N, CA and C atoms as an extended XYZ file, in Angstrom:
291
Properties=species:S:1:pos:R:3:atomname:S:1:resname:S:1:resid:I:1 pbc="F F F"
N        61.960       53.191      142.763 N   MET     1
C        63.134       53.813      143.341 CA  MET     1
C        64.106       54.265      142.249 C   MET     1
N        64.322       53.420      141.233 N   GLN     2
C        65.241       53.798      140.165 CA  GLN     2
C        64.723       54.994      139.375 C   GLN     2
N        63.425       55.077      139.178 N   ILE     3
C        62.853       56.201      138.444 CA  ILE     3
C        63.095       57.497      139.210 C   ILE     3
N        62.900       57.495      140.537 N   ASN     4
C        63.166       58.698      141.329 CA  ASN     4
C        64.635       59.103      141.210 C   ASN     4
N        65.546       58.113      141.271 N   TRP     5
C        66.972       58.402      141.128 CA  TRP     5
C        67.239       59.022      139.764 C   TRP     5
N        66.642       58.446      138.723 N   LEU     6
C        66.828       58.945      137.372 CA  LEU     6
C        66.309       60.367      137.251 C   LEU     6
N        65.131       60.633      137.789 N   TYR     7
C        64.544       61.973      137.714 CA  TYR     7
C        65.439       62.998      138.397 C   TYR     7
N        65.896       62.696      139.594 N   LEU     8
C        66.753       63.625      140.326 CA  LEU     8
C        68.070       63.866      139.603 C   LEU     8
N        68.684       62.811      139.096 N   ASN     9
C        69.959       62.958      138.427 CA  ASN     9
C        69.834       63.653      137.081 C   ASN     9
N        68.753       63.418      136.355 N   LEU    10
C        68.557       64.127      135.093 CA  LEU    10
C        68.333       65.612      135.336 C   LEU    10
N        67.625       65.957      136.406 N   ASN    11
C        67.448       67.371      136.724 CA  ASN    11
C        68.784       68.023      137.047 C   ASN    11
N        69.657       67.333      137.775 N   GLN    12
C        70.985       67.871      138.062 CA  GLN    12
C        71.779       68.024      136.774 C   GLN    12
N        71.671       67.045      135.864 N   PHE    13
C        72.370       67.101      134.590 CA  PHE    13
C        71.885       68.294      133.766 C   PHE    13
N        70.553       68.514      133.735 N   LYS    14
C        70.022       69.649      132.983 CA  LYS    14
C        70.515       70.968      133.561 C   LYS    14
N        70.570       71.072      134.893 N   ARG    15
C        71.080       72.297      135.501 CA  ARG    15
C        72.541       72.509      135.132 C   ARG    15
N        73.326       71.438      135.098 N   ALA    16
C        74.739       71.553      134.742 CA  ALA    16
C        74.893       72.039      133.308 C   ALA    16
N        74.069       71.519      132.412 N   ILE    17
C        74.149       71.944      131.014 CA  ILE    17
C        73.747       73.410      130.890 C   ILE    17
N        72.657       73.804      131.552 N   LYS    18
C        72.210       75.193      131.474 CA  LYS    18
C        73.283       76.149      131.969 C   LYS    18
N        74.041       75.748      132.981 N   SER    19
C        75.055       76.645      133.526 CA  SER    19
C        76.243       76.800      132.587 C   SER    19
N        76.377       75.889      131.600 N   GLU    20
C        77.501       75.950      130.685 CA  GLU    20
C        77.130       76.534      129.325 C   GLU    20
N        75.882       76.940      129.135 N   VAL    21
C        75.469       77.459      127.842 CA  VAL    21
C        76.217       78.750      127.545 C   VAL    21
N        76.744       78.848      126.340 N   ILE    22
C        77.500       80.026      125.932 CA  ILE    22
C        76.602       80.854      125.025 C   ILE    22
N        76.373       82.094      125.392 N   THR    23
C        75.435       82.912      124.633 CA  THR    23
C        76.135       83.864      123.675 C   THR    23
N        77.453       84.034      123.813 N   THR    24
C        78.147       85.012      122.972 CA  THR    24
C        78.482       84.480      121.589 C   THR    24
N        78.638       83.185      121.433 N   SER    25
C        78.956       82.623      120.129 CA  SER    25
C        78.561       81.156      120.096 C   SER    25
N        78.553       80.627      118.872 N   TYR    26
C        78.227       79.211      118.713 CA  TYR    26
C        79.372       78.364      119.243 C   TYR    26
N        79.060       77.433      120.081 N   GLU    27
C        80.058       76.492      120.562 CA  GLU    27
C        79.344       75.214      120.964 C   GLU    27
N        79.873       74.097      120.533 N   VAL    28
C        79.285       72.814      120.886 CA  VAL    28
C        79.734       72.456      122.292 C   VAL    28
N        78.791       72.115      123.126 N   ILE    29
C        79.113       71.683      124.481 CA  ILE    29
C        79.297       70.182      124.441 C   ILE    29
N        80.502       69.737      124.745 N   GLU    30
C        80.790       68.305      124.672 CA  GLU    30
C        80.204       67.594      125.879 C   GLU    30
N        79.104       66.915      125.645 N   LYS    31
C        78.445       66.087      126.656 CA  LYS    31
C        78.092       64.761      126.009 C   LYS    31
N        78.170       63.683      126.770 N   PRO    32
C        77.738       62.403      126.194 CA  PRO    32
C        76.240       62.430      125.905 C   PRO    32
N        75.841       61.686      124.888 N   ILE    33
C        74.433       61.641      124.500 CA  ILE    33
C        73.863       60.258      124.769 C   ILE    33
N        72.797       60.226      125.553 N   PHE    34
C        72.011       59.021      125.794 CA  PHE    34
C        70.690       59.261      125.083 C   PHE    34
N        70.364       58.410      124.110 N   ALA    35
C        69.182       58.634      123.290 CA  ALA    35
C        68.291       57.401      123.290 C   ALA    35
N        66.998       57.652      123.226 N   PHE    36
C        66.061       56.541      123.104 CA  PHE    36
C        66.350       55.808      121.801 C   PHE    36
N        66.303       54.495      121.833 N   ASP    37
C        66.662       53.686      120.682 CA  ASP    37
C        65.540       53.657      119.658 C   ASP    37
N        65.665       54.500      118.643 N   CYS    38
C        64.724       54.517      117.526 CA  CYS    38
C        65.511       54.896      116.265 C   CYS    38
N        64.925       54.670      115.114 N   VAL    39
C        65.605       54.899      113.846 CA  VAL    39
C        66.080       56.344      113.723 C   VAL    39
N        65.217       57.300      114.051 N   TYR    40
C        65.581       58.712      113.907 CA  TYR    40
C        66.804       59.058      114.751 C   TYR    40
N        66.814       58.631      116.025 N   ASN    41
C        67.949       58.953      116.888 CA  ASN    41
C        69.226       58.281      116.408 C   ASN    41
N        69.120       57.069      115.927 N   ARG    42
C        70.314       56.382      115.412 CA  ARG    42
C        70.852       57.100      114.176 C   ARG    42
N        69.961       57.538      113.306 N   GLU    43
C        70.388       58.254      112.099 CA  GLU    43
C        71.023       59.592      112.448 C   GLU    43
N        70.383       60.366      113.304 N   SER    44
C        70.884       61.710      113.601 CA  SER    44
C        72.158       61.709      114.438 C   SER    44
N        72.440       60.605      115.114 N   THR    45
C        73.687       60.509      115.890 CA  THR    45
C        74.685       59.538      115.248 C   THR    45
N        74.390       59.119      114.026 N   GLU    46
C        75.279       58.238      113.256 CA  GLU    46
C        75.660       56.975      114.024 C   GLU    46
N        74.715       56.439      114.768 N   ASN    47
C        74.908       55.211      115.562 CA  ASN    47
C        76.046       55.316      116.572 C   ASN    47
N        76.329       56.530      117.047 N   LYS    48
C        77.451       56.710      117.968 CA  LYS    48
C        77.032       57.131      119.371 C   LYS    48
N        75.738       57.320      119.608 N   ALA    49
C        75.265       57.672      120.951 CA  ALA    49
C        75.171       56.401      121.792 C   ALA    49
N        74.761       56.558      123.034 N   VAL    50
C        74.435       55.412      123.884 CA  VAL    50
C        72.916       55.309      123.860 C   VAL    50
N        72.388       54.162      123.438 N   TYR    51
C        70.951       54.012      123.234 CA  TYR    51
C        70.321       53.189      124.345 C   TYR    51
N        69.114       53.581      124.729 N   PHE    52
C        68.364       52.850      125.752 CA  PHE    52
C        66.953       52.607      125.248 C   PHE    52
N        66.315       51.573      125.802 N   SER    53
C        64.975       51.216      125.338 CA  SER    53
C        63.900       51.365      126.407 C   SER    53
N        64.311       51.648      127.644 N   SER    54
C        63.352       51.830      128.741 CA  SER    54
C        64.034       52.629      129.840 C   SER    54
N        63.259       53.053      130.821 N   ALA    55
C        63.830       53.800      131.952 CA  ALA    55
C        64.844       52.944      132.698 C   ALA    55
N        64.524       51.671      132.898 N   ASP    56
C        65.465       50.784      133.598 CA  ASP    56
C        66.749       50.601      132.793 C   ASP    56
N        66.612       50.482      131.488 N   ASP    57
C        67.789       50.347      130.626 CA  ASP    57
C        68.645       51.611      130.695 C   ASP    57
N        68.011       52.774      130.722 N   LEU    58
C        68.749       54.036      130.843 CA  LEU    58
C        69.523       54.087      132.153 C   LEU    58
N        68.884       53.714      133.243 N   VAL    59
C        69.559       53.692      134.544 CA  VAL    59
C        70.772       52.765      134.476 C   VAL    59
N        70.599       51.598      133.859 N   ASP    60
C        71.720       50.662      133.710 CA  ASP    60
C        72.855       51.293      132.909 C   ASP    60
N        72.504       51.976      131.824 N   LYS    61
C        73.538       52.600      130.981 CA  LYS    61
C        74.237       53.737      131.732 C   LYS    61
N        73.479       54.506      132.499 N   LEU    62
C        74.087       55.597      133.272 CA  LEU    62
C        75.055       55.078      134.333 C   LEU    62
N        74.799       53.872      134.817 N   ASN    63
C        75.663       53.270      135.837 CA  ASN    63
C        76.757       52.385      135.255 C   ASN    63
N        76.789       52.206      133.949 N   ASP    64
C        77.760       51.315      133.300 CA  ASP    64
C        79.095       52.037      133.131 C   ASP    64
N        80.063       51.661      133.949 N   SER    65
C        81.369       52.333      133.913 CA  SER    65
C        82.209       51.922      132.703 C   SER    65
N        81.767       50.931      131.937 N   SER    66
C        82.533       50.525      130.757 CA  SER    66
C        82.245       51.416      129.544 C   SER    66
N        81.218       52.259      129.628 N   ILE    67
C        80.898       53.162      128.527 CA  ILE    67
C        81.884       54.319      128.556 C   ILE    67
N        82.527       54.562      127.431 N   ASP    68
C        83.516       55.638      127.327 CA  ASP    68
C        82.790       56.957      127.054 C   ASP    68
N        82.454       57.669      128.123 N   LEU    69
C        81.671       58.897      127.996 CA  LEU    69
C        82.447       60.002      127.284 C   LEU    69
N        83.750       60.070      127.502 N   ALA    70
C        84.554       61.103      126.836 CA  ALA    70
C        84.562       60.892      125.325 C   ALA    70
N        84.701       59.652      124.896 N   SER    71
C        84.692       59.342      123.464 CA  SER    71
C        83.318       59.633      122.874 C   SER    71
N        82.272       59.276      123.604 N   ASN    72
C        80.906       59.546      123.157 CA  ASN    72
C        80.696       61.051      123.006 C   ASN    72
N        81.102       61.810      124.003 N   ALA    73
C        80.928       63.269      123.961 CA  ALA    73
C        81.682       63.873      122.789 C   ALA    73
N        82.884       63.403      122.552 N   SER    74
C        83.686       63.913      121.440 CA  SER    74
C        83.022       63.598      120.097 C   SER    74
N        82.531       62.382      119.941 N   ALA    75
C        81.858       61.986      118.699 CA  ALA    75
C        80.595       62.817      118.484 C   ALA    75
N        79.814       63.020      119.537 N   MET    76
C        78.583       63.803      119.411 CA  MET    76
C        78.896       65.256      119.063 C   MET    76
N        79.943       65.791      119.637 N   SER    77
C        80.355       67.163      119.342 CA  SER    77
C        80.759       67.300      117.876 C   SER    77
N        81.506       66.328      117.371 N   GLU    78
C        81.954       66.366      115.984 CA  GLU    78
C        80.760       66.275      115.037 C   GLU    78
N        79.812       65.402      115.336 N   ILE    79
C        78.614       65.255      114.498 CA  ILE    79
C        77.807       66.551      114.510 C   ILE    79
N        77.601       67.114      115.674 N   ALA    80
C        76.834       68.367      115.778 CA  ALA    80
C        77.514       69.485      115.009 C   ALA    80
N        78.828       69.570      115.128 N   ASP    81
C        79.565       70.631      114.442 CA  ASP    81
C        79.523       70.447      112.930 C   ASP    81
N        79.563       69.220      112.472 N   ARG    82
C        79.589       68.928      111.033 CA  ARG    82
C        78.202       68.982      110.396 C   ARG    82
N        77.178       68.503      111.097 N   ARG    83
C        75.859       68.347      110.473 CA  ARG    83
C        74.819       69.379      110.880 C   ARG    83
N        74.956       69.974      112.043 N   TYR    84
C        73.844       70.752      112.588 CA  TYR    84
C        74.187       72.216      112.859 C   TYR    84
N        75.118       72.761      112.130 N   ARG    85
C        75.392       74.205      112.196 CA  ARG    85
C        74.415       74.909      111.258 C   ARG    85
N        74.026       76.140      111.604 N   TRP    86
C        73.067       76.861      110.769 CA  TRP    86
C        73.583       77.049      109.352 C   TRP    86
N        74.887       77.287      109.208 N   GLU    87
C        75.456       77.476      107.871 CA  GLU    87
C        75.255       76.226      107.012 C   GLU    87
N        75.468       75.069      107.596 N   THR    88
C        75.306       73.798      106.878 CA  THR    88
C        73.850       73.575      106.512 C   THR    88
N        72.973       73.805      107.456 N   ILE    89
C        71.539       73.601      107.223 CA  ILE    89
C        71.030       74.562      106.146 C   ILE    89
N        71.455       75.825      106.198 N   ALA    90
C        71.030       76.807      105.192 CA  ALA    90
C        71.500       76.392      103.801 C   ALA    90
N        72.744       75.928      103.672 N   ARG    91
C        73.255       75.465      102.376 CA  ARG    91
C        72.430       74.287      101.857 C   ARG    91
N        72.062       73.373      102.733 N   GLN    92
C        71.274       72.222      102.313 CA  GLN    92
C        69.900       72.653      101.810 C   GLN    92
N        69.275       73.623      102.506 N   TYR    93
C        67.976       74.128      102.047 CA  TYR    93
C        68.117       74.845      100.709 C   TYR    93
N        69.153       75.656      100.552 N   GLU    94
C        69.350       76.373       99.308 CA  GLU    94
C        69.543       75.424       98.135 C   GLU    94
N        70.193       74.298       98.369 N   SER    95
C        70.434       73.350       97.289 CA  SER    95
C        69.141       72.659       96.830 C   SER    95
N        68.115       72.681       97.664 N   LEU    96
C        66.841       72.072       97.290 CA  LEU    96
C        66.049       72.938       96.322 C   LEU    96
N        66.287       74.253       96.342 N   TYR    97
C        65.449       75.165       95.549 CA  TYR    97
C        66.189       75.863       94.482 C   TYR    97
């Protein structure tokens, strides 16, 4: 039952994100990030996302009202803007060669 709830709600979340995509210019969409708990995700989100280890854990985190989603979204937006802009990535590649 929880998996069906998760599937339906994630599909609604994806539709909401798609409807907010801005195609005219680069803009970070401030949304909270829930990431599977692994080294790569922790590194790329600077340990500031909400991490889950299973589908049941994700459902619990999605229902946890003590998680500050606005703060999470703001932190993720700042990280994306600072680390994952094309200009930043291009400079990093150029410095390698």
